[in-house]
Amino acid sequence: MVTVGLGGCGNTDSWVDAAPAQGWPAQYGDAANSSYTTTGGATKLALRWTRSVKGSLGAGPALSGRGYLALNGQTPAGCSLMEWENDDHGRQRWCVRLVQGGGFAGPLFDGFDNLYVGQPGAIVSFPVTQWTRWRQPVIGMPATPRFLGHGHLLVTTHLGQMVVFDAHRGMVIGSPVDLVDGVDPTDSTRGLADCAPARPGCPVAAAPAFSEVTGTVVVGVWQPGAPAAGLVGLKYHSGQLVREWTSDAVRDGVLASPVLSADGATVYVNGRDQRLWALRAADGKVKWSIPLGFLAQTPPAVTPGGLIVSGGGPDTRLAAFRDIGDHADQAWRRDDVTPLSTSSLAAGEVGYTVVPGPPHDGGPGLSLLVFDPANGQTVNSYPLPAATGYPVGVSIGLDRRVVATTSDGQVYSFAPA
C-alpha cells in the first residue's frame, strides 16, 4: 500500500513555474502577439480614471490578474517604471527609475505579479515590491520579454542577442543566439533612436512572437547592409534556441512585430509594400499575401478562429480578413474608420481600438472605439479627454476593464458600465 501511494505522487512543481499573468501580461496580450484574450469584453464602458506618467510612452500597459498595471515610461526625472492599481483609481503601488532609452519595449507580468522589463544593457525582474529580484547583463536593449514555458524567459535585444533565463533565478539557460554579426558587446545603446521608427540602425525593432504549441519563435531582423528587414524562425527545445530558417520573401521589408496563429502554424506580418502576409511558421515559405491599400504600422490582431484584423496607424482603415489556407478573403472593411492602434479583441466578440475623434477638452481628439469583430460595426465610442500624441495600445483586464494609453504618457482606464 505504501508503494502504491508513493507511486501515485507525481511531480507537482510546475505550479511554481513562472508563466504569463491571466490578465493582459504584456503589450499585444500573449507571447504570440495575437492581441486576443478569452476574457469576455464589455460593450458599454465608463471612464473611471486618468493619470499621466509625466513623460512619454512607447508601449502599452501590462495588466496582472489582480488588477495591477505596469508602464515603462520615459521621464525627464524621477520614476519611469510604474506599477499602479487599475481597480483603485490608478493608485500607485511603487515606482523606480530605469536607465532611459528603451521606451519602445514594455514590461511583462507573470502569474505571481513579478515584473520583467529591460533597460539598455540589462534585463531586470521585480517582485510585488520595488526591490530587485535579479538583474542580468545583455547586449542591447531588451524588447518586451516572452515566456517559453517551464519557467523560462526569452529576452531578445535590439542588437539581435537572444538569451533564455530561468525566470525565478535569473540564470542563463543554454547558449545565447546572436542574430546579427559584428555587434559591439560594450555598446548597448547603439541604434536605439532607430527602434521606434523601425530604421536600419536598429536590427530588431519589435518583439518576437512565440507559440507554446510548436515551440516556434519568429522575429523580424534588419541585417546590416540589407535593403530591408526580413524574418528569422527559431525552435526552442531541450533548453536551447536553434535557428531554423531565414526569409526575405517580404521583399520591401516587414514592419512591426510578427503574430503567430493559435496553432503556431502560421506567421502573420505587415509588409512595407502595404500588404498583409502569411507565411508557414515551419519554414518561412509564403502562404499568401493580400493588399491592404494602406501601411499598417502596428501588428494585426488574430483570433483562434482565423479572423485577422489589420494593424493601425495614420491613414489606415479598419479591415478584417479570414485565412482560408492558400489565400485570404476580406471579411469586412470600414473605409470610414482609421484605427491608430492595434485592435484588441475580447473573446472574438468585442474589439477595441483608438481612432481620431472630435476635438475634446482642448486636445486634438482621440476616442476609444468599441466594435463588433464579426462585421466591423461600431458598438460604442468614448472620447479620451485632452488626449495628445498617438495611441500606443489598448489592454483588456481579467476584470473586463479596458486601458488605453498615448505616447504623451496619458493613461485612460475604463470599467464595464
Short mmCIF file of C-alpha atoms in Angstrom, two decimals:
data_model
loop_
_atom_site.label_atom_id
_atom_site.label_comp_id
_atom_site.label_asym_id
_atom_site.label_seq_id
_atom_site.Cartn_x
_atom_site.Cartn_y
_atom_site.Cartn_z
CA MET A 1 0.00 0.00 0.00
CA VAL A 2 2.87 2.35 0.78
CA THR A 3 4.46 1.59 -2.60
CA VAL A 4 1.22 2.33 -4.44
CA GLY A 5 0.73 5.54 -2.51
CA LEU A 6 4.20 6.84 -3.26
CA GLY A 7 3.91 5.80 -6.88
CA GLY A 8 0.80 7.94 -7.26
CA CYS A 9 2.61 11.10 -6.21
CA GLY A 10 3.73 12.83 -9.39
CA ASN A 11 5.93 15.89 -9.69
CA THR A 12 3.72 18.90 -8.98
CA ASP A 13 6.48 21.51 -9.13
CA SER A 14 5.05 23.02 -12.31
CA TRP A 15 2.69 25.23 -10.33
CA VAL A 16 5.65 27.33 -9.19
CA ASP A 17 6.93 27.88 -12.73
CA ALA A 18 6.71 31.48 -13.88
CA ALA A 19 4.05 31.84 -16.58
CA PRO A 20 2.15 34.77 -18.10
CA ALA A 21 -0.37 36.52 -15.84
CA GLN A 22 -4.03 35.84 -16.54
CA GLY A 23 -4.76 39.47 -17.37
CA TRP A 24 -3.06 41.21 -20.30
CA PRO A 25 0.50 40.26 -19.31
CA ALA A 26 2.33 42.36 -21.92
CA GLN A 27 1.81 44.57 -24.93
CA TYR A 28 -0.26 42.74 -27.59
CA GLY A 29 -1.53 40.35 -24.92
CA ASP A 30 0.11 36.95 -25.21
CA ALA A 31 3.52 35.76 -26.39
CA ALA A 32 2.11 35.17 -29.88
CA ASN A 33 1.31 38.93 -30.13
CA SER A 34 -2.29 37.98 -31.00
CA SER A 35 -3.92 40.94 -29.17
CA TYR A 36 -6.64 38.43 -28.25
CA THR A 37 -7.96 37.34 -24.86
CA THR A 38 -10.53 34.74 -23.86
CA THR A 39 -11.98 37.23 -21.37
CA GLY A 40 -15.45 38.37 -22.44
CA GLY A 41 -15.44 42.06 -23.31
CA ALA A 42 -17.85 44.78 -22.21
CA THR A 43 -19.70 46.70 -24.90
CA LYS A 44 -20.67 49.51 -22.52
CA LEU A 45 -17.89 51.28 -20.64
CA ALA A 46 -17.43 54.17 -18.24
CA LEU A 47 -14.23 56.19 -17.80
CA ARG A 48 -13.10 55.62 -14.20
CA TRP A 49 -9.80 57.49 -14.00
CA THR A 50 -6.99 59.14 -15.94
CA ARG A 51 -3.35 59.67 -14.97
CA SER A 52 -0.09 60.70 -16.57
CA VAL A 53 3.33 59.08 -16.30
CA LYS A 54 4.76 62.62 -16.56
CA GLY A 55 6.78 61.60 -19.56
CA SER A 56 6.29 59.58 -22.73
CA LEU A 57 5.17 56.02 -23.51
CA GLY A 58 6.21 53.81 -26.40
CA ALA A 59 4.47 50.60 -25.35
CA GLY A 60 1.06 49.76 -23.95
CA PRO A 61 0.42 48.71 -20.34
CA ALA A 62 0.71 45.23 -18.86
CA LEU A 63 -2.16 44.10 -16.60
CA SER A 64 -1.85 41.37 -13.99
CA GLY A 65 -4.63 39.01 -12.95
CA ARG A 66 -5.06 41.00 -9.73
CA GLY A 67 -5.61 44.29 -11.49
CA TYR A 68 -2.10 45.71 -11.21
CA LEU A 69 -0.99 47.89 -14.12
CA ALA A 70 2.64 48.38 -15.18
CA LEU A 71 4.07 51.01 -17.54
CA ASN A 72 7.59 51.59 -18.85
CA GLY A 73 7.72 55.36 -19.19
CA GLN A 74 10.46 57.66 -20.41
CA THR A 75 10.59 60.55 -17.98
CA PRO A 76 12.91 63.56 -17.64
CA ALA A 77 13.42 62.83 -13.94
CA GLY A 78 12.10 60.66 -11.15
CA CYS A 79 10.34 57.35 -11.64
CA SER A 80 9.97 55.69 -15.03
CA LEU A 81 8.79 52.09 -14.37
CA MET A 82 5.47 52.38 -12.54
CA GLU A 83 3.03 49.91 -11.04
CA TRP A 84 -0.50 51.17 -10.32
CA GLU A 85 -3.77 49.65 -9.08
CA ASN A 86 -6.14 49.66 -12.01
CA ASP A 87 -9.19 48.92 -9.85
CA ASP A 88 -8.38 51.68 -7.34
CA HIS A 89 -8.28 54.86 -9.46
CA GLY A 90 -4.72 54.25 -10.56
CA ARG A 91 -3.29 54.34 -7.04
CA GLN A 92 0.48 53.91 -7.27
CA ARG A 93 1.93 50.83 -5.59
CA TRP A 94 5.57 51.59 -6.34
CA CYS A 95 7.90 53.03 -8.94
CA VAL A 96 11.61 53.03 -9.80
CA ARG A 97 13.82 54.75 -12.33
CA LEU A 98 15.34 52.63 -15.08
CA VAL A 99 18.13 53.56 -17.48
CA GLN A 100 16.34 55.56 -20.16
CA GLY A 101 16.28 54.92 -23.89
CA GLY A 102 14.15 51.76 -24.14
CA GLY A 103 10.62 53.10 -24.11
CA PHE A 104 9.60 51.10 -27.19
CA ALA A 105 9.62 47.93 -25.03
CA GLY A 106 7.01 47.13 -22.41
CA PRO A 107 7.02 45.17 -19.14
CA LEU A 108 5.77 41.60 -18.65
CA PHE A 109 3.74 40.26 -15.67
CA ASP A 110 3.88 36.66 -14.50
CA GLY A 111 1.16 34.89 -12.54
CA PHE A 112 2.82 35.78 -9.23
CA ASP A 113 2.77 39.51 -10.13
CA ASN A 114 6.53 39.62 -10.68
CA LEU A 115 7.61 42.05 -13.38
CA TYR A 116 10.23 41.59 -16.12
CA VAL A 117 11.45 44.61 -18.05
CA GLY A 118 14.52 45.70 -19.96
CA GLN A 119 16.78 48.70 -19.85
CA PRO A 120 19.79 49.33 -22.11
CA GLY A 121 22.32 46.65 -21.22
CA ALA A 122 20.23 44.61 -18.78
CA ILE A 123 17.07 42.62 -18.10
CA VAL A 124 15.59 43.20 -14.64
CA SER A 125 12.97 41.35 -12.60
CA PHE A 126 10.98 42.94 -9.80
CA PRO A 127 8.80 41.22 -7.18
CA VAL A 128 5.46 42.63 -6.00
CA THR A 129 7.51 45.31 -4.26
CA GLN A 130 10.01 47.61 -5.94
CA TRP A 131 13.12 45.75 -4.76
CA THR A 132 15.08 43.99 -7.47
CA ARG A 133 14.73 40.17 -7.65
CA TRP A 134 17.54 39.81 -10.14
CA ARG A 135 19.36 41.73 -12.84
CA GLN A 136 21.42 40.26 -15.68
CA PRO A 137 23.53 41.92 -18.39
CA VAL A 138 22.60 41.58 -22.07
CA ILE A 139 23.92 43.12 -25.28
CA GLY A 140 21.45 45.83 -26.26
CA MET A 141 18.01 46.88 -25.12
CA PRO A 142 15.58 44.00 -24.46
CA ALA A 143 12.29 44.06 -26.33
CA THR A 144 9.19 43.00 -24.40
CA PRO A 145 10.15 39.60 -22.87
CA ARG A 146 8.33 36.31 -23.59
CA PHE A 147 7.69 33.18 -21.51
CA LEU A 148 8.71 29.92 -23.18
CA GLY A 149 7.14 27.53 -20.69
CA HIS A 150 8.77 25.60 -17.82
CA GLY A 151 9.59 28.88 -16.10
CA HIS A 152 11.91 30.03 -18.89
CA LEU A 153 12.06 33.64 -20.08
CA LEU A 154 13.11 34.71 -23.59
CA VAL A 155 14.92 38.03 -23.88
CA THR A 156 15.60 39.45 -27.36
CA THR A 157 17.59 42.66 -27.64
CA HIS A 158 17.50 45.35 -30.31
CA LEU A 159 21.03 44.34 -31.35
CA GLY A 160 19.93 40.78 -32.07
CA GLN A 161 21.02 38.83 -28.99
CA MET A 162 18.55 36.15 -27.82
CA VAL A 163 19.01 34.74 -24.30
CA VAL A 164 16.88 32.33 -22.27
CA PHE A 165 16.79 32.81 -18.49
CA ASP A 166 15.37 30.90 -15.57
CA ALA A 167 12.65 33.38 -14.63
CA HIS A 168 12.97 32.77 -10.88
CA ARG A 169 16.75 32.81 -10.50
CA GLY A 170 17.88 34.87 -13.47
CA MET A 171 20.31 32.16 -14.55
CA VAL A 172 21.09 31.69 -18.26
CA ILE A 173 19.64 28.54 -19.84
CA GLY A 174 21.51 27.06 -22.81
CA SER A 175 23.65 29.22 -25.09
CA PRO A 176 22.67 32.70 -26.35
CA VAL A 177 21.95 33.12 -30.05
CA ASP A 178 23.32 36.13 -31.94
CA LEU A 179 21.15 37.05 -34.92
CA VAL A 180 23.48 39.86 -36.06
CA ASP A 181 27.24 39.52 -36.59
CA GLY A 182 29.84 42.08 -35.60
CA VAL A 183 27.89 43.74 -32.76
CA ASP A 184 29.98 45.68 -30.23
CA PRO A 185 29.11 44.00 -26.90
CA THR A 186 30.22 47.08 -24.95
CA ASP A 187 27.74 49.49 -26.60
CA SER A 188 24.17 48.58 -25.66
CA THR A 189 22.74 51.93 -26.71
CA ARG A 190 23.89 51.93 -30.33
CA GLY A 191 20.98 52.43 -32.70
CA LEU A 192 18.32 52.89 -30.02
CA ALA A 193 16.99 56.05 -31.71
CA ASP A 194 16.18 53.93 -34.79
CA CYS A 195 13.99 51.42 -32.90
CA ALA A 196 10.72 53.34 -32.55
CA PRO A 197 10.65 54.41 -36.24
CA ALA A 198 11.98 50.95 -37.28
CA ARG A 199 15.01 52.22 -39.22
CA PRO A 200 18.10 50.19 -40.24
CA GLY A 201 20.21 51.21 -37.24
CA CYS A 202 18.00 49.06 -35.00
CA PRO A 203 18.31 45.45 -36.22
CA VAL A 204 15.43 44.15 -34.04
CA ALA A 205 12.89 46.93 -33.65
CA ALA A 206 9.94 44.86 -32.40
CA ALA A 207 9.32 41.99 -30.00
CA PRO A 208 9.31 38.40 -31.30
CA ALA A 209 6.31 36.09 -31.39
CA PHE A 210 6.33 32.70 -29.63
CA SER A 211 3.99 29.72 -29.92
CA GLU A 212 3.93 27.37 -26.96
CA VAL A 213 2.12 24.81 -29.14
CA THR A 214 5.02 24.36 -31.55
CA GLY A 215 7.93 25.94 -29.70
CA THR A 216 8.40 28.34 -32.63
CA VAL A 217 9.91 31.81 -32.23
CA VAL A 218 9.69 34.32 -35.10
CA VAL A 219 11.42 37.71 -35.08
CA GLY A 220 11.97 40.50 -37.60
CA VAL A 221 15.64 41.34 -38.24
CA TRP A 222 17.16 44.10 -40.36
CA GLN A 223 20.67 42.86 -41.04
CA PRO A 224 23.42 45.49 -41.52
CA GLY A 225 23.66 46.39 -45.19
CA ALA A 226 20.43 44.61 -46.12
CA PRO A 227 17.84 46.56 -48.15
CA ALA A 228 15.01 45.69 -45.76
CA ALA A 229 14.04 43.72 -42.65
CA GLY A 230 13.32 40.01 -43.01
CA LEU A 231 12.14 37.25 -40.70
CA VAL A 232 14.04 34.63 -38.73
CA GLY A 233 12.39 31.47 -37.40
CA LEU A 234 13.77 29.50 -34.46
CA LYS A 235 12.73 26.47 -32.41
CA TYR A 236 13.01 26.16 -28.66
CA HIS A 237 13.54 22.65 -27.34
CA SER A 238 15.66 20.95 -24.70
CA GLY A 239 16.55 24.32 -23.21
CA GLN A 240 18.12 25.65 -26.39
CA LEU A 241 17.14 28.02 -29.20
CA VAL A 242 18.03 26.73 -32.67
CA ARG A 243 17.79 28.84 -35.81
CA GLU A 244 15.59 27.05 -38.38
CA TRP A 245 15.11 29.45 -41.29
CA THR A 246 15.54 32.96 -42.65
CA SER A 247 13.07 34.57 -45.05
CA ASP A 248 13.27 37.68 -47.21
CA ALA A 249 10.04 36.80 -49.02
CA VAL A 250 8.54 40.15 -47.98
CA ARG A 251 10.87 41.99 -50.35
CA ASP A 252 10.10 45.54 -49.25
CA GLY A 253 10.61 44.51 -45.64
CA VAL A 254 8.49 43.61 -42.64
CA LEU A 255 7.16 46.17 -40.19
CA ALA A 256 6.17 45.77 -36.51
CA SER A 257 6.04 42.52 -34.55
CA PRO A 258 5.02 39.29 -36.26
CA VAL A 259 1.96 37.41 -34.96
CA LEU A 260 1.60 33.63 -34.68
CA SER A 261 -1.69 31.79 -35.17
CA ALA A 262 -3.26 29.88 -32.28
CA ASP A 263 -1.95 26.56 -33.63
CA GLY A 264 1.52 28.02 -34.19
CA ALA A 265 1.48 27.06 -37.88
CA THR A 266 1.20 30.50 -39.50
CA VAL A 267 3.06 33.80 -39.16
CA TYR A 268 1.17 37.00 -39.97
CA VAL A 269 3.16 40.16 -40.57
CA ASN A 270 2.81 43.60 -42.15
CA GLY A 271 4.82 44.36 -45.25
CA ARG A 272 6.14 47.80 -46.12
CA ASP A 273 4.54 47.12 -49.51
CA GLN A 274 1.13 47.77 -47.89
CA ARG A 275 0.23 44.08 -47.89
CA LEU A 276 -0.65 41.63 -45.13
CA TRP A 277 1.49 38.50 -45.40
CA ALA A 278 1.02 34.94 -44.13
CA LEU A 279 3.99 32.57 -44.01
CA ARG A 280 4.41 29.00 -42.84
CA ALA A 281 5.97 29.00 -39.40
CA ALA A 282 7.75 25.72 -40.13
CA ASP A 283 9.93 27.01 -42.96
CA GLY A 284 9.11 30.68 -43.69
CA LYS A 285 7.53 29.90 -47.07
CA VAL A 286 4.76 32.24 -48.23
CA LYS A 287 1.18 31.02 -47.87
CA TRP A 288 -0.45 34.16 -49.24
CA SER A 289 -0.44 37.92 -49.21
CA ILE A 290 -3.27 40.37 -49.67
CA PRO A 291 -3.23 44.11 -50.44
CA LEU A 292 -4.37 46.44 -47.67
CA GLY A 293 -4.24 49.72 -49.54
CA PHE A 294 -2.52 51.35 -46.57
CA LEU A 295 0.63 50.97 -44.47
CA ALA A 296 -0.20 49.22 -41.20
CA GLN A 297 2.40 50.29 -38.64
CA THR A 298 1.26 48.06 -35.76
CA PRO A 299 0.71 44.27 -35.74
CA PRO A 300 -2.60 42.70 -36.79
CA ALA A 301 -4.88 41.09 -34.21
CA VAL A 302 -5.67 37.40 -34.71
CA THR A 303 -8.39 35.19 -33.20
CA PRO A 304 -8.11 31.40 -32.74
CA GLY A 305 -10.80 31.08 -35.43
CA GLY A 306 -8.58 32.69 -38.05
CA LEU A 307 -10.06 36.20 -38.19
CA ILE A 308 -7.32 38.78 -38.76
CA VAL A 309 -7.98 42.45 -38.01
CA SER A 310 -5.44 44.68 -39.73
CA GLY A 311 -2.98 46.79 -37.79
CA GLY A 312 -3.27 50.52 -37.25
CA GLY A 313 -1.52 53.79 -37.94
CA PRO A 314 -2.07 57.07 -39.80
CA ASP A 315 -4.24 56.80 -42.93
CA THR A 316 -5.16 53.17 -42.24
CA ARG A 317 -8.58 51.54 -42.42
CA LEU A 318 -10.28 49.10 -40.08
CA ALA A 319 -10.43 45.85 -42.03
CA ALA A 320 -10.67 42.14 -41.31
CA PHE A 321 -9.71 39.02 -43.27
CA ARG A 322 -10.18 35.28 -42.94
CA ASP A 323 -7.34 32.84 -43.50
CA ILE A 324 -8.65 30.20 -45.91
CA GLY A 325 -5.36 28.32 -46.16
CA ASP A 326 -3.85 29.14 -49.54
CA HIS A 327 -5.44 32.59 -49.66
CA ALA A 328 -7.31 35.13 -47.55
CA ASP A 329 -10.79 36.54 -48.04
CA GLN A 330 -11.81 40.00 -46.88
CA ALA A 331 -14.42 39.63 -44.15
CA TRP A 332 -15.32 43.32 -43.96
CA ARG A 333 -13.80 46.78 -44.33
CA ARG A 334 -14.57 50.17 -42.76
CA ASP A 335 -13.25 52.94 -45.01
CA ASP A 336 -14.75 55.49 -42.61
CA VAL A 337 -12.66 54.33 -39.62
CA THR A 338 -8.93 54.95 -39.11
CA PRO A 339 -7.55 52.71 -36.34
CA LEU A 340 -4.48 54.35 -34.85
CA SER A 341 -3.58 51.34 -32.70
CA THR A 342 -3.69 47.57 -32.98
CA SER A 343 -7.19 46.33 -32.23
CA SER A 344 -7.56 44.34 -29.01
CA LEU A 345 -10.12 41.53 -29.21
CA ALA A 346 -12.07 40.12 -26.27
CA ALA A 347 -13.21 36.52 -26.85
CA GLY A 348 -13.74 37.38 -30.50
CA GLU A 349 -16.97 39.13 -29.55
CA VAL A 350 -15.83 42.69 -28.82
CA GLY A 351 -13.00 44.73 -30.31
CA TYR A 352 -11.35 47.92 -29.06
CA THR A 353 -9.12 50.38 -30.88
CA VAL A 354 -8.28 54.09 -30.69
CA VAL A 355 -9.42 56.33 -33.53
CA PRO A 356 -9.29 60.06 -34.28
CA GLY A 357 -12.15 61.76 -32.53
CA PRO A 358 -13.69 65.20 -32.37
CA PRO A 359 -11.61 67.82 -30.50
CA HIS A 360 -12.19 67.31 -26.80
CA ASP A 361 -11.12 69.34 -23.74
CA GLY A 362 -8.52 71.27 -25.70
CA GLY A 363 -6.93 68.21 -27.28
CA PRO A 364 -6.96 67.32 -30.98
CA GLY A 365 -9.29 64.47 -30.20
CA LEU A 366 -8.93 60.71 -29.75
CA SER A 367 -11.65 58.18 -28.96
CA LEU A 368 -11.83 54.58 -27.82
CA LEU A 369 -13.91 52.72 -30.41
CA VAL A 370 -15.84 49.60 -29.43
CA PHE A 371 -16.72 47.46 -32.45
CA ASP A 372 -18.12 44.05 -33.38
CA PRO A 373 -15.35 41.86 -34.89
CA ALA A 374 -17.97 39.83 -36.77
CA ASN A 375 -18.89 42.71 -39.08
CA GLY A 376 -16.85 45.74 -38.00
CA GLN A 377 -19.89 47.70 -36.95
CA THR A 378 -19.48 50.39 -34.29
CA VAL A 379 -20.99 49.45 -30.93
CA ASN A 380 -19.87 52.44 -28.85
CA SER A 381 -17.34 55.27 -28.82
CA TYR A 382 -15.83 57.08 -25.85
CA PRO A 383 -13.69 60.25 -26.03
CA LEU A 384 -10.28 60.33 -24.34
CA PRO A 385 -10.31 63.71 -22.56
CA ALA A 386 -7.49 66.08 -23.56
CA ALA A 387 -5.64 63.28 -25.32
CA THR A 388 -2.49 64.26 -27.23
CA GLY A 389 0.14 62.30 -29.08
CA TYR A 390 -0.72 58.97 -30.67
CA PRO A 391 -2.13 55.80 -29.04
CA VAL A 392 0.33 53.09 -28.03
CA GLY A 393 -2.06 50.30 -27.11
CA VAL A 394 -5.31 49.08 -25.61
CA SER A 395 -5.19 46.42 -22.87
CA ILE A 396 -8.07 44.28 -21.60
CA GLY A 397 -8.01 43.16 -17.97
CA LEU A 398 -9.28 39.91 -16.47
CA ASP A 399 -11.92 42.07 -14.74
CA ARG A 400 -13.01 43.37 -18.20
CA ARG A 401 -11.54 46.81 -17.58
CA VAL A 402 -10.03 48.45 -20.65
CA VAL A 403 -6.95 50.69 -20.55
CA ALA A 404 -5.84 52.98 -23.39
CA THR A 405 -2.58 54.94 -23.41
CA THR A 406 -0.99 57.66 -25.54
CA SER A 407 2.59 58.46 -26.49
CA ASP A 408 2.39 61.63 -24.38
CA GLY A 409 2.08 59.44 -21.29
CA GLN A 410 -1.66 59.67 -20.70
CA VAL A 411 -3.49 56.66 -19.27
CA TYR A 412 -7.27 56.17 -19.52
CA SER A 413 -8.96 53.39 -17.58
CA PHE A 414 -12.50 52.26 -18.39
CA ALA A 415 -14.69 49.81 -16.48
CA PRO A 416 -17.81 47.94 -17.60
CA ALA A 417 -20.74 50.31 -17.20
#
